[in-house]
PDB file of C-alpha atoms and ligand atoms in Angstrom:
ATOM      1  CA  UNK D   1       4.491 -11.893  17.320  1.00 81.00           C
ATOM      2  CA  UNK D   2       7.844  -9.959  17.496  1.00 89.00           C
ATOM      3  CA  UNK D   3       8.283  -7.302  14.590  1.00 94.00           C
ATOM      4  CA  UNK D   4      10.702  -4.969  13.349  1.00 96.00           C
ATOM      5  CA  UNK D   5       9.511  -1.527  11.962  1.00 97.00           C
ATOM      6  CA  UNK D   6      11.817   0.425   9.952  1.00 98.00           C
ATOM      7  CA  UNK D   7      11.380   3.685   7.540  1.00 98.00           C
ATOM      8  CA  UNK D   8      10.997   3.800   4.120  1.00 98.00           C
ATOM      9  CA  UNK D   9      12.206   6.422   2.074  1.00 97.00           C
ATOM     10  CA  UNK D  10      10.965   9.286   1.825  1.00 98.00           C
ATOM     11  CA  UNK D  11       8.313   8.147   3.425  1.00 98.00           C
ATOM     12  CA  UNK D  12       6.337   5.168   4.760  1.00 98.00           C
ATOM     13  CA  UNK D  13       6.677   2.043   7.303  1.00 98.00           C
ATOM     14  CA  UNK D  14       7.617  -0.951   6.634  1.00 98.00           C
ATOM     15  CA  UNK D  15       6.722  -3.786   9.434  1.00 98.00           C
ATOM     16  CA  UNK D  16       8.446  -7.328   9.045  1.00 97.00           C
ATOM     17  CA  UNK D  17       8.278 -10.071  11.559  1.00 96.00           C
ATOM     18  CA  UNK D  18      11.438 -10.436  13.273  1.00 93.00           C
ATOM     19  CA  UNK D  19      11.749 -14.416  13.880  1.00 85.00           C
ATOM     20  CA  UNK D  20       9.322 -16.516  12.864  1.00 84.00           C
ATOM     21  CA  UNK D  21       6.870 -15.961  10.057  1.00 85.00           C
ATOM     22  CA  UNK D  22       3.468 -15.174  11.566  1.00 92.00           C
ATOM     23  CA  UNK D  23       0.033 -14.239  10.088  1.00 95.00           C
ATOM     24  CA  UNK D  24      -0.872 -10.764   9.151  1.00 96.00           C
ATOM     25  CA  UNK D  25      -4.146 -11.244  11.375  1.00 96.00           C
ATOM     26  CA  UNK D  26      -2.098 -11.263  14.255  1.00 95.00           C
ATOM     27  CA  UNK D  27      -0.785  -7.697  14.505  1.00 96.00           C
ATOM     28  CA  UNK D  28      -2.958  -5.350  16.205  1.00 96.00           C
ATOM     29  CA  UNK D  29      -4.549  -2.714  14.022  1.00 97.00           C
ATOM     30  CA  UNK D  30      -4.211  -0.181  16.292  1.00 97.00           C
ATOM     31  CA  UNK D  31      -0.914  -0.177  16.056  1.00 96.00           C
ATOM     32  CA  UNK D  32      -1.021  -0.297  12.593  1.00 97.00           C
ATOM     33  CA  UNK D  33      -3.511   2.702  12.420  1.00 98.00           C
ATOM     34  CA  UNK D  34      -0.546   4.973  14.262  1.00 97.00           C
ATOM     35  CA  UNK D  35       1.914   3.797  12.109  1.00 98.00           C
ATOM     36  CA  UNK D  36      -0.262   4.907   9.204  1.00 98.00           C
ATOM     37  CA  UNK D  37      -0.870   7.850  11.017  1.00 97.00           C
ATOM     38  CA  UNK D  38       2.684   8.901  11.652  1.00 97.00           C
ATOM     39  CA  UNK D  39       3.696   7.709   8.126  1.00 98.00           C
ATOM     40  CA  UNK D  40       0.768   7.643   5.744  1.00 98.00           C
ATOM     41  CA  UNK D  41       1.949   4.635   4.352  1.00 98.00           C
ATOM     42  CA  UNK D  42       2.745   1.191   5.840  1.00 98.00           C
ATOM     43  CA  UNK D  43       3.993  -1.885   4.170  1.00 98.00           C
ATOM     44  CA  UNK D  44       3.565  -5.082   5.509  1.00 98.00           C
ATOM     45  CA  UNK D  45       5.584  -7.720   3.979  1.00 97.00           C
ATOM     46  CA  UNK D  46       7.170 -11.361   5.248  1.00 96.00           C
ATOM     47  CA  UNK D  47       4.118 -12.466   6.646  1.00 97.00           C
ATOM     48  CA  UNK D  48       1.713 -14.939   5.847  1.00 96.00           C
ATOM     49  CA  UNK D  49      -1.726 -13.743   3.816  1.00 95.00           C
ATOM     50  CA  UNK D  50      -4.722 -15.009   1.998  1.00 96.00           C
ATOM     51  CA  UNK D  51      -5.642 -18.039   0.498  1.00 94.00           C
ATOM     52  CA  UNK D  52      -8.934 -15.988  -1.347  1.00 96.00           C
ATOM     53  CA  UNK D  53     -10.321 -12.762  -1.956  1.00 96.00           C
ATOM     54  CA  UNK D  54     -12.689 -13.387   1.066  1.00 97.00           C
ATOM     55  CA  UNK D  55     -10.359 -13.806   3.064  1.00 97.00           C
ATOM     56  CA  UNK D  56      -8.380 -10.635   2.086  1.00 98.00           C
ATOM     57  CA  UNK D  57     -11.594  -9.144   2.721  1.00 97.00           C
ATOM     58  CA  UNK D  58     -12.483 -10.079   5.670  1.00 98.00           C
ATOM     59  CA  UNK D  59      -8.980  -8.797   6.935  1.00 98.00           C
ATOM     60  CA  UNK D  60      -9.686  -5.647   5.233  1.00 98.00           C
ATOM     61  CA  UNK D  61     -13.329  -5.631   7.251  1.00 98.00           C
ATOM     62  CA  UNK D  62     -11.149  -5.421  10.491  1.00 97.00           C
ATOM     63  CA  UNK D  63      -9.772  -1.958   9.647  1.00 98.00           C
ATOM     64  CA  UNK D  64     -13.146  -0.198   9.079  1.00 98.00           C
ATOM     65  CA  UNK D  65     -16.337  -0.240   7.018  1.00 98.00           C
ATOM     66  CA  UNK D  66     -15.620  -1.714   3.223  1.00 98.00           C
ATOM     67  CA  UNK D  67     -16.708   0.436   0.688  1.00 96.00           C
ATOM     68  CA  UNK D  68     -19.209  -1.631  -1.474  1.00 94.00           C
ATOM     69  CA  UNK D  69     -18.337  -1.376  -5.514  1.00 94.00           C
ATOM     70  CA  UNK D  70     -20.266  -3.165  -8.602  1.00 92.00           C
ATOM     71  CA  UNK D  71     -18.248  -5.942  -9.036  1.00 92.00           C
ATOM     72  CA  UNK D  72     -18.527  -6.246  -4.815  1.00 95.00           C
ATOM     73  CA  UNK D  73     -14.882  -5.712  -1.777  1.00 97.00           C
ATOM     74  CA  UNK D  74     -11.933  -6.573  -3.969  1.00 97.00           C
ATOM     75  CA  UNK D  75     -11.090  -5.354  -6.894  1.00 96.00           C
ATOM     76  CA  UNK D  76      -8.633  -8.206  -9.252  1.00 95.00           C
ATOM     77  CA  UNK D  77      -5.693  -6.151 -10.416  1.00 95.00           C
ATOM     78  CA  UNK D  78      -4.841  -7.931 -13.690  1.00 94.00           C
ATOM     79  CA  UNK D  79      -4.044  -7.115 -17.092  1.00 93.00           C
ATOM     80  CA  UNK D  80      -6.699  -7.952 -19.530  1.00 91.00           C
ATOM     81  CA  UNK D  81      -6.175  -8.738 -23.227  1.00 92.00           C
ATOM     82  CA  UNK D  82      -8.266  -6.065 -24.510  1.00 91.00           C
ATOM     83  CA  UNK D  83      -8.646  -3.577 -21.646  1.00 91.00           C
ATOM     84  CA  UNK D  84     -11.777  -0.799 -22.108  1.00 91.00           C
ATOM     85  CA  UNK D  85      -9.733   1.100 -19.634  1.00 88.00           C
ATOM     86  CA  UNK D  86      -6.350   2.127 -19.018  1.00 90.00           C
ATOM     87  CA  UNK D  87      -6.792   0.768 -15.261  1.00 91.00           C
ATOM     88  CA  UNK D  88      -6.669  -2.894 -17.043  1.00 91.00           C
ATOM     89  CA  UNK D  89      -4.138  -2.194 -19.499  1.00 91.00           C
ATOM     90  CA  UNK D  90      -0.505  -2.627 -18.602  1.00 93.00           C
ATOM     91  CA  UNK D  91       0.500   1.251 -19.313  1.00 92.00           C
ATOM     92  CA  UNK D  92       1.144   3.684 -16.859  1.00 94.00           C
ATOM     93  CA  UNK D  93      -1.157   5.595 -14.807  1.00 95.00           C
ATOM     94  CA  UNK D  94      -1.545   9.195 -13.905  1.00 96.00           C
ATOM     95  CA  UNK D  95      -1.032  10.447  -9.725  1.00 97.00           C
ATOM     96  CA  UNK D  96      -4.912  10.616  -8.792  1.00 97.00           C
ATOM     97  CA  UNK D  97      -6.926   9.892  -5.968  1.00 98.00           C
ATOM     98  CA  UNK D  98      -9.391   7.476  -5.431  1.00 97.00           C
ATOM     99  CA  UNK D  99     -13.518   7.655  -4.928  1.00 96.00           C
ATOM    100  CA  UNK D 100     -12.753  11.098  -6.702  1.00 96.00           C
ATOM    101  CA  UNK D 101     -15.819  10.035  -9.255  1.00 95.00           C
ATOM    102  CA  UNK D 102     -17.703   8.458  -6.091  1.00 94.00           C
ATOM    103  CA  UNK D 103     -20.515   9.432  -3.477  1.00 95.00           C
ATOM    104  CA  UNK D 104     -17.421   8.478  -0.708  1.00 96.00           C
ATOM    105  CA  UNK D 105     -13.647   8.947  -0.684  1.00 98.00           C
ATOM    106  CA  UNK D 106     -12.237   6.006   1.279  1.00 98.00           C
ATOM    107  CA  UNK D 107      -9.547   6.815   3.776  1.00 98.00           C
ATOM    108  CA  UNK D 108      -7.624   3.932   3.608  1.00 98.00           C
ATOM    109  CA  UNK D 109      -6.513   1.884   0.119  1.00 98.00           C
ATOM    110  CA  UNK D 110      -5.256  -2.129   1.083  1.00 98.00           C
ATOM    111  CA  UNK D 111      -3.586  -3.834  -1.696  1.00 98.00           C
ATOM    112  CA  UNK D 112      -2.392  -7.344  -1.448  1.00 98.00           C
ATOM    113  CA  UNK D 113       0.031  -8.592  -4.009  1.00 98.00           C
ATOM    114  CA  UNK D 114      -1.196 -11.834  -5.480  1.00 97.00           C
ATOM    115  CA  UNK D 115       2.013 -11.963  -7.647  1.00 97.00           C
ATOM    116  CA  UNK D 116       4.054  -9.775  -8.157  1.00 96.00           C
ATOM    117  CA  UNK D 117       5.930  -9.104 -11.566  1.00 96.00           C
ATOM    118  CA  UNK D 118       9.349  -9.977 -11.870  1.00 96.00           C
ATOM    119  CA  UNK D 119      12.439  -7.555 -11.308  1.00 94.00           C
ATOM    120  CA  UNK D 120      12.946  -5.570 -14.202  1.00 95.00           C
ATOM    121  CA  UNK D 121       9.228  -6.003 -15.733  1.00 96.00           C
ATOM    122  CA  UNK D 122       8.264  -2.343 -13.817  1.00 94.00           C
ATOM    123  CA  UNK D 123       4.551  -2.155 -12.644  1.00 96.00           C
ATOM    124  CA  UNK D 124       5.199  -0.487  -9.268  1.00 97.00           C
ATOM    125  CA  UNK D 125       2.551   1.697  -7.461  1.00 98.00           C
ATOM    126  CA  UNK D 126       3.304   5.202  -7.019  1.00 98.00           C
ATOM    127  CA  UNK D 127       2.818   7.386  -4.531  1.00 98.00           C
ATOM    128  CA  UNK D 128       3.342  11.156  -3.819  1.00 98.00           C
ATOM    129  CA  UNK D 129       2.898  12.048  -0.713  1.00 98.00           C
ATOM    130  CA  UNK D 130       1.210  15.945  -0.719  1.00 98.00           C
ATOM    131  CA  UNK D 131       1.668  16.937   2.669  1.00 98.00           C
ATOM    132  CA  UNK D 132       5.601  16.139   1.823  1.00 98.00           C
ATOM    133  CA  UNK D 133       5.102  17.978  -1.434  1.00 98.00           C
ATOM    134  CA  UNK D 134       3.453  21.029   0.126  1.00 98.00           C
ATOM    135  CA  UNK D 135       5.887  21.581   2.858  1.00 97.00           C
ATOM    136  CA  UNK D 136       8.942  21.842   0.608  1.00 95.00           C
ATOM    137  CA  UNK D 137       6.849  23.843  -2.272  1.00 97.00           C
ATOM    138  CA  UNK D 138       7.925  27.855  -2.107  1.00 96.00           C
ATOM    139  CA  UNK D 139       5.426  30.267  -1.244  1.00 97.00           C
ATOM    140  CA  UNK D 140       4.322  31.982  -4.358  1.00 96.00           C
ATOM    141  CA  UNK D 141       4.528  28.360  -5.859  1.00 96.00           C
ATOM    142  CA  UNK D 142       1.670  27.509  -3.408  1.00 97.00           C
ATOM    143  CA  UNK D 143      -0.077  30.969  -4.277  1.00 96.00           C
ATOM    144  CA  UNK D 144      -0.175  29.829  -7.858  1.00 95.00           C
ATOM    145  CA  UNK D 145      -1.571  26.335  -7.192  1.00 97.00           C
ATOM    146  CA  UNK D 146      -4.321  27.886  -4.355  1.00 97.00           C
ATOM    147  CA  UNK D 147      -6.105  29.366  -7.373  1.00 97.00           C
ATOM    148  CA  UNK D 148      -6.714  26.503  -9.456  1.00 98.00           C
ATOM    149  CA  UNK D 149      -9.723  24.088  -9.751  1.00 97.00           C
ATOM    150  CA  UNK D 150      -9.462  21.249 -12.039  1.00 97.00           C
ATOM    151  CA  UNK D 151     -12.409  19.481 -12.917  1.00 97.00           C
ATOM    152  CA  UNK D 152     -12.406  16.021 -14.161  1.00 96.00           C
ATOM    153  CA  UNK D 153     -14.843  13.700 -16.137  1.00 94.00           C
ATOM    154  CA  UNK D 154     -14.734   9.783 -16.400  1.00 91.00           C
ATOM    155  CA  UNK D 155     -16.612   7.382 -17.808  1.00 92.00           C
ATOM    156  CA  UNK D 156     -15.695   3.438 -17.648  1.00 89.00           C
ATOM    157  CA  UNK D 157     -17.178   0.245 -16.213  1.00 86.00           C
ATOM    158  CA  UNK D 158     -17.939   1.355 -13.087  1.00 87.00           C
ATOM    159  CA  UNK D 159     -19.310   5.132 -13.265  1.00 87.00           C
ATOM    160  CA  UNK D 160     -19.617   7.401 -15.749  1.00 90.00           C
ATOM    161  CA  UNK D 161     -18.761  10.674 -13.055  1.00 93.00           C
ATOM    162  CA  UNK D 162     -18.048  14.531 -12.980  1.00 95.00           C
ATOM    163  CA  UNK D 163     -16.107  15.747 -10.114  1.00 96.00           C
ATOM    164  CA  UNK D 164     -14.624  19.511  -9.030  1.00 96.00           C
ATOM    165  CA  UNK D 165     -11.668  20.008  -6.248  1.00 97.00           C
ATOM    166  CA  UNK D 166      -9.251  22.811  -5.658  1.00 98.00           C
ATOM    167  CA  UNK D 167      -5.724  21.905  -6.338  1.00 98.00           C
ATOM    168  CA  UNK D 168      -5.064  22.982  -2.439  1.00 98.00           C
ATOM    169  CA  UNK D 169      -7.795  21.322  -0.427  1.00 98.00           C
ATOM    170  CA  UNK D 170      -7.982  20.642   3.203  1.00 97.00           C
ATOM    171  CA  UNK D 171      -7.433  17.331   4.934  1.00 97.00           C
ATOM    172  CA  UNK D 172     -11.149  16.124   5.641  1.00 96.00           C
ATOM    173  CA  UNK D 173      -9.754  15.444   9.346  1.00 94.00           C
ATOM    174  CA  UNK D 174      -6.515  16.903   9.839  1.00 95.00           C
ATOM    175  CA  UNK D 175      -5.566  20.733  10.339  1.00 96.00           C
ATOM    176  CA  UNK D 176      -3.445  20.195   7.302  1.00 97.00           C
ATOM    177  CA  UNK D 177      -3.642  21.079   3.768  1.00 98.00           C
ATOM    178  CA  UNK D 178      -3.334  18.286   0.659  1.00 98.00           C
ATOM    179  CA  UNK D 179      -3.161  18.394  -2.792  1.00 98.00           C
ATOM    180  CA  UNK D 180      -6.031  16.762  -4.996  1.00 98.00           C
ATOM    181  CA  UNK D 181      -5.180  16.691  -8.303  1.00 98.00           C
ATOM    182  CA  UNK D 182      -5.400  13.684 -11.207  1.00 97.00           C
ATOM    183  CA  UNK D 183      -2.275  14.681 -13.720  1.00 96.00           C
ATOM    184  CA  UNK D 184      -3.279  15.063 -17.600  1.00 95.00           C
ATOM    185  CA  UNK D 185      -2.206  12.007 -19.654  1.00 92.00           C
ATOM    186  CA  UNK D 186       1.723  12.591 -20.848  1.00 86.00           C
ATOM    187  CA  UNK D 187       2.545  11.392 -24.133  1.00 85.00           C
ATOM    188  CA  UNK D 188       5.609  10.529 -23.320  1.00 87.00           C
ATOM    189  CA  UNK D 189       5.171   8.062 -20.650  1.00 87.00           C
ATOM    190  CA  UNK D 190       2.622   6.048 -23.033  1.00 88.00           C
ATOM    191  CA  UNK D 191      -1.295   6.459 -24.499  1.00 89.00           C
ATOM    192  CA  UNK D 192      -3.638   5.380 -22.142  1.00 90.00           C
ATOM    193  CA  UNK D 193      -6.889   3.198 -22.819  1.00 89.00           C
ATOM    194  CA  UNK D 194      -9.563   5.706 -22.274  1.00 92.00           C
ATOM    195  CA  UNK D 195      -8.309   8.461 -20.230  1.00 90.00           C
ATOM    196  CA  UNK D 196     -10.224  11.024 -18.412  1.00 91.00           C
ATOM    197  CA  UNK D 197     -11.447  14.580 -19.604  1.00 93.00           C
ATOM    198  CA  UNK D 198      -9.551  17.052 -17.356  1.00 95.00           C
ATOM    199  CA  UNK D 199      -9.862  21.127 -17.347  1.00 95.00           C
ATOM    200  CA  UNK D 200      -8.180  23.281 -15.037  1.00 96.00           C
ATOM    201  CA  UNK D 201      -9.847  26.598 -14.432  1.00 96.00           C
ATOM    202  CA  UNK D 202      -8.727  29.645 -12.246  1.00 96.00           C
ATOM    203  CA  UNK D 203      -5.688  30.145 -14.160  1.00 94.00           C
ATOM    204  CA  UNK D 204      -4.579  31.568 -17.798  1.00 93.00           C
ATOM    205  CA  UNK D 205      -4.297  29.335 -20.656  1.00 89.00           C
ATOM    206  CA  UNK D 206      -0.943  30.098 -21.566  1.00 92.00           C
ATOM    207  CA  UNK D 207       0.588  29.597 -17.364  1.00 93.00           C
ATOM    208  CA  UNK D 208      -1.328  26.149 -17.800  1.00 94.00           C
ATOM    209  CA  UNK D 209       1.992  24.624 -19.152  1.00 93.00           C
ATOM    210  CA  UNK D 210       4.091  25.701 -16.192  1.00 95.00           C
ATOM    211  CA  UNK D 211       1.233  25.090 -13.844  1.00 97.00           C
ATOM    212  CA  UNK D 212       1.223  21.194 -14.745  1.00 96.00           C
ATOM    213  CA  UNK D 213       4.912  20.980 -15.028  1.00 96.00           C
ATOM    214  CA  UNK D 214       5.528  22.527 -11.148  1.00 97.00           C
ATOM    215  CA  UNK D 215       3.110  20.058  -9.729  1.00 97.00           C
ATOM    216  CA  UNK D 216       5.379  17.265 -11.243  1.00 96.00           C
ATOM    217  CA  UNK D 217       8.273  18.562 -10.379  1.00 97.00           C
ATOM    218  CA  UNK D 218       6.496  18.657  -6.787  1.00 98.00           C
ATOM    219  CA  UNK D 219       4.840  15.279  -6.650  1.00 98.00           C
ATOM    220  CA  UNK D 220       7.370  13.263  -8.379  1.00 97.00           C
ATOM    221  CA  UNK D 221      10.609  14.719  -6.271  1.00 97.00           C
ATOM    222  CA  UNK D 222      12.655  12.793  -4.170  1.00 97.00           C
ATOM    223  CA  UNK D 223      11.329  14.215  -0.855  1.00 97.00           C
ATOM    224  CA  UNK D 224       7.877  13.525  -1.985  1.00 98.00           C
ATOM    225  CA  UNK D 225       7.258  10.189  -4.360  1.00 98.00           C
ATOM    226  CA  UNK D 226       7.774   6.583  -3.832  1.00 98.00           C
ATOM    227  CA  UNK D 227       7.554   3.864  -6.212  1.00 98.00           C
ATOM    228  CA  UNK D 228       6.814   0.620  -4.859  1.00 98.00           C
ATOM    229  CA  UNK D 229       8.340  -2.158  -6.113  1.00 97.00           C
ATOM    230  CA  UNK D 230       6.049  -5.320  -5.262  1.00 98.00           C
ATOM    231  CA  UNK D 231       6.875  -8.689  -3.954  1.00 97.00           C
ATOM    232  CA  UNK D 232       4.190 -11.525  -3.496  1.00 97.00           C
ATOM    233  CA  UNK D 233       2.519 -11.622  -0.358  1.00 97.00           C
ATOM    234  CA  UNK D 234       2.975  -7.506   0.446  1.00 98.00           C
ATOM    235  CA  UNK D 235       0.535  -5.648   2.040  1.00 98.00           C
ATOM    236  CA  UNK D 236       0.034  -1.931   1.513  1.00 98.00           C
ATOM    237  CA  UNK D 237      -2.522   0.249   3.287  1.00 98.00           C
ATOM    238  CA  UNK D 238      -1.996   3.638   1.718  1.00 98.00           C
ATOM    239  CA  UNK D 239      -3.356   7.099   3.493  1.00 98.00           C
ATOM    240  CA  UNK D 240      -5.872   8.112   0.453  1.00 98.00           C
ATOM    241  CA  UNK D 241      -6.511  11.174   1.822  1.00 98.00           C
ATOM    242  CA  UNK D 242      -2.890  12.598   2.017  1.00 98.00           C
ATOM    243  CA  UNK D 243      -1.366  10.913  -0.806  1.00 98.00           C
ATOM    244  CA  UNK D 244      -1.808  10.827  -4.557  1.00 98.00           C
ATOM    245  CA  UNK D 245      -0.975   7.308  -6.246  1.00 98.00           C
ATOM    246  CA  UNK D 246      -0.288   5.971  -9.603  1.00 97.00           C
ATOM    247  CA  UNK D 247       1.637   3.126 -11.653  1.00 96.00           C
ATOM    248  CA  UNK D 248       4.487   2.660 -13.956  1.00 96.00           C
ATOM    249  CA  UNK D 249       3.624   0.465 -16.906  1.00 95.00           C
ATOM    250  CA  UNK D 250       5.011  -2.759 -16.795  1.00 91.00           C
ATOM    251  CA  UNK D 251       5.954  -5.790 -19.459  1.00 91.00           C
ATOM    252  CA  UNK D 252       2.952  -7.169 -20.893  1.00 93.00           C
ATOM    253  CA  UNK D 253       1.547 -10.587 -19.836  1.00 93.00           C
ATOM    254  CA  UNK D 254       3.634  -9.739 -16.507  1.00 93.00           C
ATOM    255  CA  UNK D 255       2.420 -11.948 -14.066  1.00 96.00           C
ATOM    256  CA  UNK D 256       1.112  -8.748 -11.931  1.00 96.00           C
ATOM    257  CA  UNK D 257      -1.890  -9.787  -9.890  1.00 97.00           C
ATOM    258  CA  UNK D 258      -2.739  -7.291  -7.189  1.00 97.00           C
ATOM    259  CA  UNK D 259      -5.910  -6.741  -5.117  1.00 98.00           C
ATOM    260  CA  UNK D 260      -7.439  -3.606  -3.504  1.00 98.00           C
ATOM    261  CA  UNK D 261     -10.022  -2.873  -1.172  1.00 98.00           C
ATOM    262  CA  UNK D 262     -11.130   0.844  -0.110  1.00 98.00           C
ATOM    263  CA  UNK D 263     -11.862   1.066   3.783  1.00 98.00           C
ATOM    264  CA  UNK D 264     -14.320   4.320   5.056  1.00 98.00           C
ATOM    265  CA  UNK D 265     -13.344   6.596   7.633  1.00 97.00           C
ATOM    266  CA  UNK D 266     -15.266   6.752  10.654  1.00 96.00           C
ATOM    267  CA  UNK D 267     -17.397   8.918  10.392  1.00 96.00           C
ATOM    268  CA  UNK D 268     -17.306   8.025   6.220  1.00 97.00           C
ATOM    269  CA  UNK D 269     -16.591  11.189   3.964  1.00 97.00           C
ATOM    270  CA  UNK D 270     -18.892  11.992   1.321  1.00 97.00           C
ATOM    271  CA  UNK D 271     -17.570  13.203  -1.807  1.00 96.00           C
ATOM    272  CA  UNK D 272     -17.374  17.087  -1.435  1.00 95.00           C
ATOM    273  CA  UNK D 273     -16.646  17.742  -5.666  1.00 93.00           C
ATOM    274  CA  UNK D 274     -19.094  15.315  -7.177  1.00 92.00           C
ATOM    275  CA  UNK D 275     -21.283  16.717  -9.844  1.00 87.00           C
ATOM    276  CA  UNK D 276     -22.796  13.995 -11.468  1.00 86.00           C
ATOM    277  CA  UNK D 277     -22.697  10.097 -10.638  1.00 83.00           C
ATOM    278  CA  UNK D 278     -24.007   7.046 -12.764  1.00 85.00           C
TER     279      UNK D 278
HETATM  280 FE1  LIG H   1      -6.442   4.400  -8.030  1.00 74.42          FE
END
């Protein structure tokens, strides 16, 4: 199938056939993996998907190992009516990473959109790319952030988990340096349904203010953050490792339906900041 590859901005690739429609099974993941590679982000959209989660699945199986959660490969991406959890809800949601409260971090996130909301109802994914955010991040800015740890406690459906990670942290296989961090609710973007217990350690209480509020500057600038806006039948495979990710809150009863699946790395990486797992 002929395709067209273009750059998103700031970052990101976005692959669309060129003539005819064709299935998503039919482009070779290896090129896909260097695209993701060169752009931690690609977006796959024009083509045709899946009929089930199964299917999505199975598609996602063709990337790498699945990682295997309680409710099983795909996880349904829909508001609920009265969410236990903010991840449910139709509010915003903080930059984090994911597996952070797991034994494994996946590698790669795939997200298929079911439906997507319509224009104007919000509910796009964010993500802020940290290599990005590093690179244009002064010195002593860096300096400051180096010394932090922020520890973070969850509990919800799924796992009730402690985890530990330096702010700075390196690629687990890349000679490059990332940021893992999961930003403290903000009142002013919205309450969330049971949010997280976070404490950031390493630095004084009264530079914690100016600590938070240079990492958003960071991760949310221009150079560094892209919100995307979803259209039915997109395909996202996002670089979990390099990249922090989120979501603007959207119009209730939006109809927002989007999957995701968590693919290993080969070899798989094991947690290195859990502390406690359930
Ligand atoms: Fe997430």
């Amino acid at each position: 199938m002929d395709c067209k590859v273009s750059q998103l901005k700031p970052f990101g690739a976005l692959v669309e056939p060129k003539n005819q429609k064709g299935k998503v099974q039919e482009l070779e993941i290896e090129n896909l993996k260097e695209l993701f590679r060169a752009h931690q982000l690609v977006l796959l959209r024009g083509f045709e998907t899946f009929d089930s989660s199964e299917e999505f699945s199975n598609y996602c199986e063709s990337w790498g190992e699945v990682s295997l959660w309680p409710f099983g490969k795909v996880l349904e991406l829909i508001q609920q009516d009265n969410p236990e959890d903010h991840i449910f809800d139709h509010s915003y949601m903080p930059l984090h990473w994911d597996g952070m409260y797991r034994p494994q971090i996946p590698e790669y996130q795939i997200f298929h959109c079911v439906k997507a909301p319509h224009p104007g109802q919000g509910g796009a994914t964010t993500f802020s790319n940290t290599i990005l955010a590093l690179n244009s991040a002064p010195a002593e800015t860096k300096k400051a952030w180096s010394k932090v740890t922020g520890s973070y406690q969850r509990k919800m459906e799924f796992y009730d988990s402690k985890t530990l990670s330096p702010i700075i942290t390196k690629h687990p296989h890349r000679d490059v340096s990332v940021i893992r961090y999961n930003e403290p609710p903000c009142k002013r973007r919205g309450d969330l349904v049971n949010p997280p217990t976070l404490e950031f350690t390493g630095i004084d209480q009264q530079e914690v203010d100016s600590f938070h509020r240079s990492l958003e500057n960071a991760l949310y600038s221009p150079e560094s953050f892209y919100a995307h806006q979803w259209q039915t039948g997109d395909i996202v495979i996002a670089d979990n490792f390099s990249l922090l990710h989120g979501r603007e809150k959207f119009v209730s009863k939006s109809p927002r339906h989007i999957q995701r699946v968590h693919v290993l790395s080969n070899p798989p990486f094991d947690n290195p900041g859990l502390e406690s797992y359930q």
